[in-house]
Coordinates of C-alpha atoms in Angstrom, one line a residue:
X1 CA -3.4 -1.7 -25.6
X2 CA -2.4 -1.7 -22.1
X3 CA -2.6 1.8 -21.2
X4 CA -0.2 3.6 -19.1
X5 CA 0.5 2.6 -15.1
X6 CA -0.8 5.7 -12.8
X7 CA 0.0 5.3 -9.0
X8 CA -1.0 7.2 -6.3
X9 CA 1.8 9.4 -5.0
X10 CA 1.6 10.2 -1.2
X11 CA 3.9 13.4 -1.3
X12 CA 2.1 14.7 -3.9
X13 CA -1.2 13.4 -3.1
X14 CA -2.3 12.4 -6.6
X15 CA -2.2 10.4 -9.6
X16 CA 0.4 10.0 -11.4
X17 CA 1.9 8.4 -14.3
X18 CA 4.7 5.5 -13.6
X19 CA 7.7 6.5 -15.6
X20 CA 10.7 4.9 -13.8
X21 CA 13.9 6.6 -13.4
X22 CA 15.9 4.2 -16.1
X23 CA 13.9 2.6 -18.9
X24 CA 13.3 -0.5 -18.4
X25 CA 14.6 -1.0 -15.1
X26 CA 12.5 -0.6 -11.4
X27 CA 14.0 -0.1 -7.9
X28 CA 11.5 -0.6 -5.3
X29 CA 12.0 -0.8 -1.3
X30 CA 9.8 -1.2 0.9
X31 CA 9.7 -1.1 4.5
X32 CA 9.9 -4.5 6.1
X33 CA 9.4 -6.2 10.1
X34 CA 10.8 -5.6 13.1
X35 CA 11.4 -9.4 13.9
X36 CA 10.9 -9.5 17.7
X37 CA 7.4 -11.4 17.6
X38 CA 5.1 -13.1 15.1
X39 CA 3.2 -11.4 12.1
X40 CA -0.4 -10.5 12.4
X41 CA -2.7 -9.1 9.9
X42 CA -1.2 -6.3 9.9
X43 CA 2.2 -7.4 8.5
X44 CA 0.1 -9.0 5.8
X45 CA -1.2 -6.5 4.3
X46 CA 1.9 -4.3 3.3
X47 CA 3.6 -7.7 2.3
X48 CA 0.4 -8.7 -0.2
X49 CA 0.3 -5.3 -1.0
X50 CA 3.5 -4.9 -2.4
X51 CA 4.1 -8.0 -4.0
X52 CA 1.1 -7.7 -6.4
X53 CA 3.2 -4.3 -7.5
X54 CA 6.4 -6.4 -8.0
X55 CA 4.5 -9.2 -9.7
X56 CA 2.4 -6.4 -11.6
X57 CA 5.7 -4.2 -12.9
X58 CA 7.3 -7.6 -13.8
X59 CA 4.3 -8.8 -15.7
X60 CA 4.8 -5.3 -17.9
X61 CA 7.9 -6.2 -18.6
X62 CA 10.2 -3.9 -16.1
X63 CA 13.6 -5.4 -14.7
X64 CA 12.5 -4.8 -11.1
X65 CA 14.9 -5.0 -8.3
X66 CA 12.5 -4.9 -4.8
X67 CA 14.5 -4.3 -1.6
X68 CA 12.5 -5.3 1.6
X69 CA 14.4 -5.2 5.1
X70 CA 15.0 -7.2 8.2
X71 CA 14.7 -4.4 11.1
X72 CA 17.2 -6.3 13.5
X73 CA 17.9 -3.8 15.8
X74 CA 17.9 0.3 16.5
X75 CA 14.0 0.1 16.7
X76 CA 12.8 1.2 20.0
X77 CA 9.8 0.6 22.0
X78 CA 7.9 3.9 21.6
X79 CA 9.0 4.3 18.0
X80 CA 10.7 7.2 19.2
X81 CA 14.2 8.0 20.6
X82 CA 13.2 6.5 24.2
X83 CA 12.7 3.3 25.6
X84 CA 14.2 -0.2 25.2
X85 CA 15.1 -1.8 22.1
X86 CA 12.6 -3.6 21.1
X87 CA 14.6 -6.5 19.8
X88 CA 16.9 -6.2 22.9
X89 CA 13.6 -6.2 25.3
X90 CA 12.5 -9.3 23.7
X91 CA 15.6 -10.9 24.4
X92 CA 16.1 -9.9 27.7
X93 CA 12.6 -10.9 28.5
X94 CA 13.3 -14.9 27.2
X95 CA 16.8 -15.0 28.3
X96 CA 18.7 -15.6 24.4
X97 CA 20.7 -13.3 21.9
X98 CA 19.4 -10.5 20.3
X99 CA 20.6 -12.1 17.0
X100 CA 18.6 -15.2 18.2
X101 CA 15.4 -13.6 18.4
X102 CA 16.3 -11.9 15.5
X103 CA 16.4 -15.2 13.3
X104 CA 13.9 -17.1 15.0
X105 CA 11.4 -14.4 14.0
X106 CA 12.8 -13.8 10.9
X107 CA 12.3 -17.9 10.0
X108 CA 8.5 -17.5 11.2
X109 CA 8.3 -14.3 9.1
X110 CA 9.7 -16.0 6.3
X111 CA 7.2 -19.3 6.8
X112 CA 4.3 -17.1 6.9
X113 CA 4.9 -14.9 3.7
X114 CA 5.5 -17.9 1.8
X115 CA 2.0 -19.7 2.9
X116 CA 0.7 -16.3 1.6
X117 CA 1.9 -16.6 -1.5
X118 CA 3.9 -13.2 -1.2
X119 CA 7.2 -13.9 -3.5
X120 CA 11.1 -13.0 -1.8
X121 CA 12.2 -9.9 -2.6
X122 CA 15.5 -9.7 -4.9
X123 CA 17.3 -8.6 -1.7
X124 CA 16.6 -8.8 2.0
X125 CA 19.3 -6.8 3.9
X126 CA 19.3 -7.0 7.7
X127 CA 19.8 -3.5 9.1
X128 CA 22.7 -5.5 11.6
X129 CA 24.4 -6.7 8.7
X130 CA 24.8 -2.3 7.2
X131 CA 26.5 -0.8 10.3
X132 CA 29.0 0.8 8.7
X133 CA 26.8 2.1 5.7
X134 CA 24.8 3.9 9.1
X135 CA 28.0 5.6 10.4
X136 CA 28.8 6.7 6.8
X137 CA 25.8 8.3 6.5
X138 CA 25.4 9.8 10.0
X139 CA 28.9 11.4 9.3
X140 CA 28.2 12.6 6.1
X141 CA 24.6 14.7 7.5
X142 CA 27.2 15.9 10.4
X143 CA 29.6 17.2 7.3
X144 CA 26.5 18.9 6.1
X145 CA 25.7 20.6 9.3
X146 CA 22.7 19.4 9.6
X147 CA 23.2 16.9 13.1
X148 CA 24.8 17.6 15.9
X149 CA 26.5 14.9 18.8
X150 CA 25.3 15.2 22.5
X151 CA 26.7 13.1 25.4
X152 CA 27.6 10.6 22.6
X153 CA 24.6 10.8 20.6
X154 CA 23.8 11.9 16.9
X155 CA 20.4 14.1 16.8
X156 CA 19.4 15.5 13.5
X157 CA 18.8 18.8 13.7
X158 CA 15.3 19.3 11.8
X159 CA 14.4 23.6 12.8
X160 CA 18.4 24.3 10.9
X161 CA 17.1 21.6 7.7
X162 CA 13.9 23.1 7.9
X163 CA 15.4 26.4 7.9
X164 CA 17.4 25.8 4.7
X165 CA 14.7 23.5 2.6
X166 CA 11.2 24.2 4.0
X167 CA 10.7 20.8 3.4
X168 CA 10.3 19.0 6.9
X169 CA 5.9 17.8 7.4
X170 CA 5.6 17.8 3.2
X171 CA 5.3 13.7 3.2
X172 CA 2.9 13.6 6.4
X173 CA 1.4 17.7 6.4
X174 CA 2.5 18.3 9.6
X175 CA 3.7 21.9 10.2
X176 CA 7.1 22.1 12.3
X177 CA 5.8 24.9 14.6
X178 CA 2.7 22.5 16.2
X179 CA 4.7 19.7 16.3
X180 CA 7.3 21.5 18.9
X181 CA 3.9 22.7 20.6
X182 CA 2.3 19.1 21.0
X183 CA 5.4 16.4 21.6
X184 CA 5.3 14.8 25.0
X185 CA 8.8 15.0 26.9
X186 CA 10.9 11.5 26.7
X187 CA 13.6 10.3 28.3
X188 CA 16.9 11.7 27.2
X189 CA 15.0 14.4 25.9
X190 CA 17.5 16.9 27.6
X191 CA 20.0 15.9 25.2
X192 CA 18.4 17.4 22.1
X193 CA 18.0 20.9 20.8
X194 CA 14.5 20.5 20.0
X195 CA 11.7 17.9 20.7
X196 CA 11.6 17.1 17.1
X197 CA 14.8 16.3 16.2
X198 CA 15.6 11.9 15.8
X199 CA 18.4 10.2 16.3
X200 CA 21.0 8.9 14.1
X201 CA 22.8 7.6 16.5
X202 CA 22.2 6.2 19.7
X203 CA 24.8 5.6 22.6
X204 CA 24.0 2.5 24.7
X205 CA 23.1 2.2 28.1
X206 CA 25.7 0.2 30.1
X207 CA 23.1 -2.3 30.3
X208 CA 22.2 -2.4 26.4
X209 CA 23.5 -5.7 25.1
X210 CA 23.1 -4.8 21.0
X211 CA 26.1 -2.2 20.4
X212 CA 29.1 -1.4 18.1
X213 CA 32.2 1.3 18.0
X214 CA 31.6 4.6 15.9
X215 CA 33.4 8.0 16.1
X216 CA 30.5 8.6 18.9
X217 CA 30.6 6.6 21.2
X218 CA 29.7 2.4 21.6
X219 CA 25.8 2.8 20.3
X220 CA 23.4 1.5 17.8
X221 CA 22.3 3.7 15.1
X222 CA 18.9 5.2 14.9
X223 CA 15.7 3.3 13.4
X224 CA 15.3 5.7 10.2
X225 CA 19.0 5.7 9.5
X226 CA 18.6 1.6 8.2
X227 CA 16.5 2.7 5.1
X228 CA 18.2 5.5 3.9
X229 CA 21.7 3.7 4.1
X230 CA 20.4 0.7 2.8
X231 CA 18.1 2.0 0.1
X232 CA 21.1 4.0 -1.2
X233 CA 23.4 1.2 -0.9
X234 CA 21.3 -1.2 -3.3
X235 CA 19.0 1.0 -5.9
X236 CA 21.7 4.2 -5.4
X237 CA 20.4 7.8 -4.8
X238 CA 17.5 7.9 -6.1
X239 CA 15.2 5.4 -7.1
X240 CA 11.1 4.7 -8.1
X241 CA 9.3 3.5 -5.5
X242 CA 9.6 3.6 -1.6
X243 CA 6.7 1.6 0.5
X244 CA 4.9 0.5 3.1
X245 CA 2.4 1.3 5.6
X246 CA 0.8 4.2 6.3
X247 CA 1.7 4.5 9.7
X248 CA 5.6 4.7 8.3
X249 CA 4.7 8.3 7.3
X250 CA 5.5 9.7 10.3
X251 CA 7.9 9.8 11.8
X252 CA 10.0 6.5 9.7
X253 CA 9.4 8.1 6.1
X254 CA 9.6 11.8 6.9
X255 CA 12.9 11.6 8.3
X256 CA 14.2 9.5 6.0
X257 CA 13.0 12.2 3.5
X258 CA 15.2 14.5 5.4
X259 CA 18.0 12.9 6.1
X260 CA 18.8 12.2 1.8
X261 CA 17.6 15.5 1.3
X262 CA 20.0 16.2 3.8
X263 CA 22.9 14.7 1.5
X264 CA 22.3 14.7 -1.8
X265 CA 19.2 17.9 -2.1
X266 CA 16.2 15.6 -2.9
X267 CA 14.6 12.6 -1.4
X268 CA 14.9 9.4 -2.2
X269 CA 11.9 8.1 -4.5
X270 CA 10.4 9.1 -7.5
X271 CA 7.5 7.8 -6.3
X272 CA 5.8 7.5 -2.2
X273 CA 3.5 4.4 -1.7
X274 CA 1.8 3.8 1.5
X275 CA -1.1 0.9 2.3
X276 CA -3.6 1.4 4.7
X277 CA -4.5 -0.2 7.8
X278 CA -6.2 -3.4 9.2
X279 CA -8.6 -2.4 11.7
X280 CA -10.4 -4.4 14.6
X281 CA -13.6 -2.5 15.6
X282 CA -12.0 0.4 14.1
X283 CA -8.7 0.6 16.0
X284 CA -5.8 -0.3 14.2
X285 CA -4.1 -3.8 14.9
X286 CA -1.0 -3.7 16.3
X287 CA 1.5 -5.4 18.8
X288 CA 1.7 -2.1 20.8
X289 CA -2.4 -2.0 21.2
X290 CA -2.3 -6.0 22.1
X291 CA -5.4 -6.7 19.8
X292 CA -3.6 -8.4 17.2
X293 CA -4.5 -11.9 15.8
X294 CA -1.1 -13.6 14.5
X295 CA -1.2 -15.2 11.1
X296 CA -0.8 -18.4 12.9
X297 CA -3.6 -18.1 14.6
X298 CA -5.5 -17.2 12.0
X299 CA -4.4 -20.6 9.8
X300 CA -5.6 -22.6 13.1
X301 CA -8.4 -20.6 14.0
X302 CA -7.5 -20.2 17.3
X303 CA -7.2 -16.7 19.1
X304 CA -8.5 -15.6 22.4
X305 CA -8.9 -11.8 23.3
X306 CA -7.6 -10.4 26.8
X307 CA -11.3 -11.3 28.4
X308 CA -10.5 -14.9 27.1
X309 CA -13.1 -15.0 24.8
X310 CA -12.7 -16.5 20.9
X311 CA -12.0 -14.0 18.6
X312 CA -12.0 -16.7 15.4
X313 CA -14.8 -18.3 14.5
X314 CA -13.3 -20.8 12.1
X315 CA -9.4 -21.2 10.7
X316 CA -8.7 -19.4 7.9
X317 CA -6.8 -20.9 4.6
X318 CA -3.5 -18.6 3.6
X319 CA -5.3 -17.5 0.4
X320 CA -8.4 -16.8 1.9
X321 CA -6.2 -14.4 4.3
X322 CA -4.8 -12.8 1.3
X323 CA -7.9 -12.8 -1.1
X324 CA -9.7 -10.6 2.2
X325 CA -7.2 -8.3 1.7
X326 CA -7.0 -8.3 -1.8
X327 CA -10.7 -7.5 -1.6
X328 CA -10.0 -3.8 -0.5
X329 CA -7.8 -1.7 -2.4
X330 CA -4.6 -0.8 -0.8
X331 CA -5.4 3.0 0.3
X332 CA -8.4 2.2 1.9
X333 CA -9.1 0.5 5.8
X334 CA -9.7 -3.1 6.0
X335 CA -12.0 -4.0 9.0
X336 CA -11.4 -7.6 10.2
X337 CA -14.3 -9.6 11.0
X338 CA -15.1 -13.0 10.9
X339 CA -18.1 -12.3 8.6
X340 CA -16.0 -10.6 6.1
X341 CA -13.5 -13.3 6.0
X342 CA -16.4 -16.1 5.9
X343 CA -17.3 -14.0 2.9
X344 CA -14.0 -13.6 1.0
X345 CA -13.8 -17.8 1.6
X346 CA -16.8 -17.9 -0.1
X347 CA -15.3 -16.0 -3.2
X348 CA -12.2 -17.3 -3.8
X349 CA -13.9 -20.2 -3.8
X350 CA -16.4 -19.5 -6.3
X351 CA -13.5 -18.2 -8.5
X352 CA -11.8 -21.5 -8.1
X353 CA -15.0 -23.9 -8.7
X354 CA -15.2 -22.0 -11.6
X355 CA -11.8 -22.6 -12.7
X356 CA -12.4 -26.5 -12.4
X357 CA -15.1 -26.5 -14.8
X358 CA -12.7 -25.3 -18.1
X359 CA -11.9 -29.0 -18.3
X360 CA -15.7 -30.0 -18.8
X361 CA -16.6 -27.1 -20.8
X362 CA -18.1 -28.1 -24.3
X363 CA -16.7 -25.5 -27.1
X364 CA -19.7 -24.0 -29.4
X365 CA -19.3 -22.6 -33.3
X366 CA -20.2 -19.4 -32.0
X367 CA -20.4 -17.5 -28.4
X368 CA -23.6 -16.1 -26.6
X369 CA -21.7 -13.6 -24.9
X370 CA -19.0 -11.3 -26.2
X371 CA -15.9 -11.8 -23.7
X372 CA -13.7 -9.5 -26.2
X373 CA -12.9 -6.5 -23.7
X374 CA -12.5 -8.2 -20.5
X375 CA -8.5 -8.5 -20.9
X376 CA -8.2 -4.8 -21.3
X377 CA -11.0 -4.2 -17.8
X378 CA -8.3 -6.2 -16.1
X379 CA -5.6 -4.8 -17.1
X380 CA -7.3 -1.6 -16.4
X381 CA -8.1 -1.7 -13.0
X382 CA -4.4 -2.6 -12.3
X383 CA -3.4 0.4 -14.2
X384 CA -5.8 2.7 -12.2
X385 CA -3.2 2.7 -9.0
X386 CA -3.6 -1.6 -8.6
X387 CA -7.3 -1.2 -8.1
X388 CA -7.4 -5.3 -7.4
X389 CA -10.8 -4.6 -5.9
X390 CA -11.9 -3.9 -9.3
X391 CA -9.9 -6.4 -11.2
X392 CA -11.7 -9.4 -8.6
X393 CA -14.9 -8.0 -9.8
X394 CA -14.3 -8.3 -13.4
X395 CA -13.2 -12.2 -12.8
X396 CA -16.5 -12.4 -11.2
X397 CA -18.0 -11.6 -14.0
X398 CA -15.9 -14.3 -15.7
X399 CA -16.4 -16.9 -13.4
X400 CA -20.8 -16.4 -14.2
X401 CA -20.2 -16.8 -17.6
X402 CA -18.0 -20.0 -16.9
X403 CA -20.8 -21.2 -15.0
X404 CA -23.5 -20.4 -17.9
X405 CA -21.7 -22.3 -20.4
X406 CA -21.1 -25.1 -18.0
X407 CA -25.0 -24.7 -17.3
X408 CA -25.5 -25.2 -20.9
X409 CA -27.3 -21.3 -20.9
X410 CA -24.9 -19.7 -22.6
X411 CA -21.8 -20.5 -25.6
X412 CA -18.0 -20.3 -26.2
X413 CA -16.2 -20.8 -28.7
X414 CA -12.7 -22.7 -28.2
X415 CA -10.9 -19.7 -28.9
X416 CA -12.9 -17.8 -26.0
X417 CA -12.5 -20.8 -23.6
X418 CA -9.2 -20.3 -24.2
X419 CA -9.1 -16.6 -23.9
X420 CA -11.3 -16.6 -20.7
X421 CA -8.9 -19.4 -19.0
X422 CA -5.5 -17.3 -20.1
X423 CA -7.3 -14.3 -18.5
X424 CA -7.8 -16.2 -15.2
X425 CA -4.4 -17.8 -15.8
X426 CA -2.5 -14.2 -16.3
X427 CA -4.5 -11.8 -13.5
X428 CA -6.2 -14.1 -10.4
X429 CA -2.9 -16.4 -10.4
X430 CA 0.3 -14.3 -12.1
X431 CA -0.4 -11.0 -10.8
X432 CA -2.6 -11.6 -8.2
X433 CA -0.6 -14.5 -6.8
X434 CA -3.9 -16.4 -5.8
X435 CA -2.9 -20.0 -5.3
X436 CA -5.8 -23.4 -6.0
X437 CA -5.9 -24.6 -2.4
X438 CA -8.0 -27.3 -4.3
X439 CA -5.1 -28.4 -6.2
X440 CA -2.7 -30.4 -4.0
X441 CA -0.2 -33.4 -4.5
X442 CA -3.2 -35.6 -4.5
X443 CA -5.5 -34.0 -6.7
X444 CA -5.0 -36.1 -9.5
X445 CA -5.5 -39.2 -7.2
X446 CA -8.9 -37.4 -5.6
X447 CA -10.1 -36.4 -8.9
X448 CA -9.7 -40.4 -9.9
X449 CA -11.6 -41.3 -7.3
X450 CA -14.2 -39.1 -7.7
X451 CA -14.6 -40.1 -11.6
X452 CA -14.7 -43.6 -10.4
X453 CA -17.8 -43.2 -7.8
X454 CA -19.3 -41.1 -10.0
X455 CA -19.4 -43.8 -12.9
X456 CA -20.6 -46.5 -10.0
X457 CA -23.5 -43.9 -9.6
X458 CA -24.1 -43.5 -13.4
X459 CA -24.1 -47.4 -14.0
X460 CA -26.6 -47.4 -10.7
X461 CA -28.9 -45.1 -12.7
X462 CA -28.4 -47.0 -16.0
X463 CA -29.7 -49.9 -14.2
X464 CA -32.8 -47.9 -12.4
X465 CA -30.9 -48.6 -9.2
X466 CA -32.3 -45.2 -7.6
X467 CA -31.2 -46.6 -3.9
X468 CA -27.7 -46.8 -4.5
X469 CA -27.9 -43.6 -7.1
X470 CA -29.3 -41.5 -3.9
X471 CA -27.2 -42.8 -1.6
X472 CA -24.0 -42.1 -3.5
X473 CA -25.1 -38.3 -3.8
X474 CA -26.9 -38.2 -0.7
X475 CA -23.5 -39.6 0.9
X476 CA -21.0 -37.5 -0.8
X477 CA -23.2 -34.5 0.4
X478 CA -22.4 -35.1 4.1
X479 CA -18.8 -35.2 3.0
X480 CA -19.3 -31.7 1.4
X481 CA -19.2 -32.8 -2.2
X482 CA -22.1 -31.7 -4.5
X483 CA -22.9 -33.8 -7.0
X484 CA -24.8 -31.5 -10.1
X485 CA -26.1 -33.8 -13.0
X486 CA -26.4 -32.4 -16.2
X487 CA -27.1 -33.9 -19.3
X488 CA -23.6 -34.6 -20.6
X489 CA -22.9 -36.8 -17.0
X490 CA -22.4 -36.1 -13.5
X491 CA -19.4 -34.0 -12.4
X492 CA -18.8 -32.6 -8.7
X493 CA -17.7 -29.6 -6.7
X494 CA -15.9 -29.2 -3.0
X495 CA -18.3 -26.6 -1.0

């Protein structure tokens, strides 16, 4: 048996078992980039993250529709209601459309995800492209009483919501009172009742280039009102799972929280799940700090910090990129360093290698080592809140007994070959959307090649010909091949 799913609920900060909304069916969305520069780490991580849960819920069976969007504009600079657009600042800054930027990030977004392995979601809506769904909601919170318009602008008004719900700081435990205490004054900050309250709607600036009509004025709306609208719009009122990174909590997911609740008396998710950071020296990687490595960068090895000094010591493959954060599970911190991701290089690799050697392995009568309960570990760990952590280590322990059997120091049968590869097959490759680097277009013709040296070496031995023999090995070493002999013929492994 499988078990049940439990996943880690932020609002209620525990456990709990998955039961989704309708049988059968799944309606996840999850927070996606602000496309006005390249992805880093960071964006990595909520992207891995959440398409292990999409491939995972899929794998049980579920009908999952996964919503991920395109933050195209209403995003400003200080993640607050002040400042430039950040989308709008880019553009301004390079001389192009908005909507250029917009794309041309988007595209590299797009390129990067894919060399990760992370799978599209079912629907990508751009928050441009749901203006209208914004108004509609912005009007309908003003029905409710619950916003207010100043100089052209819509404010929520979060003391009267909390007033009538009590439910304002539940997602992030803030209280309302120290939060009015503690917030700096922005700009326009004159034109709300309270330093609280967000915008729904924004009037532009006579100089602000991204804008279109409403009942307001000519504005964008505000950066929390994309989710809601959208979220609504394609898995209805209320739906299973909302994500993305923990730094969303507050202020993004709170006032998204409010503004449903707002509307329809509840929030929108069954279910609150929120990653945790990527660190550098224990500050979290960001654009807005400057200390963020680009995914780019990291595929060419090539990254120099503000004092110009290398920050990579080597490039790093797309999978080894997501098998490092795979590594962690995703409520705890992830601490880049090029030792740790020299390390995870290492182990994906070892899964791999062993992976190769299923073709080679000889089947026994009966098996040295009982591999019966390893299917249900795996499928345990995922069900204990997607511990992949756990699930890497239990495919460790695979990939030993692989190598024991290959090593002739332990037996299989056929029917636990099988079992073993199907396992490797089902959780490091289905569900954890590893990918064989090793594997190529040219495998076939490397792994020819390699067959034929290694029977030019085997005739060289036949013949006592221990020159050419070493040399072959000795040769193929410097290329970083091993050669292991065993006594059922050579084979070989890439380091």
């Amino acid at each position: 048996m499988k078990q049940d799913l439990l996943i880690y609920n932020t609002l209620s900060r525990q456990k709990e078992l998955f039961k989704p909304v309708h049988e059968g069916h799944v309606g996840m969305y999850v927070c996606g980039p602000t496309v006005y520069g390249d992805g880093h780490l960071g964006h990595a991580r909520p992207a891995i993250t959440f398409d292990v849960v999409f491939r995972y819920l899929q794998h049980l069976g579920y009908k999952v529709r996964y919503v991920r969007n395109i933050t195209d504009v209403g995003h400003l600079e200080h993640d607050a209601d002040d400042g430039e657009d950040k989308i709008a600042k880019k553009a301004r800054l390079e001389q192009l459309e908005p909507m250029e930027v917009a794309q041309y990030y988007t595209n590299r977004y797009h390129a990067a995800m894919d060399a990760l392995g992370v799978l599209r979601p079912s629907i990508e809506p751009h928050a441009s492209g749901h203006i209208i769904e914004q108004i509609e909601l912005v009007k309908e919170i003003l029905d409710k009483g619950l916003a207010y318009e100043s100089n052209g602008s819509v404010y929520f008004d979060v003391n009267k919501y909390q007033e009538q719900t009590k439910q304002y700081g539940r997602l992030s435990g803030r209280v309302l009172e120290e939060m009015l205490s503690t917030t700096r004054e922005l700009d326009g900050q004159e034109e709300k009742h309270n330093t609280a309250d967000f915008a729904l709607w924004k009037k532009a600036a006579p100089e602000h280039i991204m804008r279109w009509p409403s009942p307001w004025s000519n504005g964008f709306p505000g950066w929390h009102t994309e989710c809601t609208a959208m979220g609504s719009k394609y898995l209805g009122d209320y739906f299973d799972i909302h994500g993305g990174g923990m730094d969303l909590i507050f202020p993004h997911h709170e006032s998204e929280i409010a503004q449903k609740t707002a509307v329809c008396g509840h929030g929108p998710c069954k279910y609150w799940m929120h990653n945790n950071m990527i660190t550098i020296n224990g500050q979290k990687m960001g654009k807005s700090l400057g200390n963020f490595i680009t995914l780019d960068e990291f595929f060419t090895g090539s990254h120099k910090d503000k004092d110009g000094n290398e920050m990579l010591a080597q490039p790093y493959s797309p999978m080894t990129i997501r098998f490092f954060i795979l590594q962690a599970h995703y409520r705890g911190t992830v601490d880049f360093s090029n030792e740790a991701l020299i390390a995870a290089e290492k182990g994906f690799a070892r899964l791999t290698q062993a992976y190769h050697l299923f073709k080679n392995l000889q089947a026994s009568k009966e098996s040295s080592i009982d591999i019966s309960g390893y299917r249900q570990k795996c499928y345990d760990a995922m069900n204990d809140d997607f511990n992949t952590p756990i699930l890497i280590a239990h495919l460790f322990d695979l990939a030993k007994v692989i190598n024991q059997v290959n090593d002739h120091h332990a037996t299989l049968t056929q029917a636990d070959i099988d079992e073993v590869k199907s396992i490797f097959d089902t959780f490091l490759f289905e569900i954890l959307g590893m990918r064989d680097e090793a594997t190529s277009d040219n495998s076939a013709l490397i792994d020819g090649l390699m067959q034929m040296i290694l029977d030019i070496r085997a005739t060289a031995k036949t013949n006592k010909d221990w020159a050419t023999s070493d040399k072959i090995r000795d040769s193929l070493g410097a290329l970083g091949v091993v050669v292991k002999d065993g006594k059922d013929g050579a084979t070989y492994e890439l380091k």
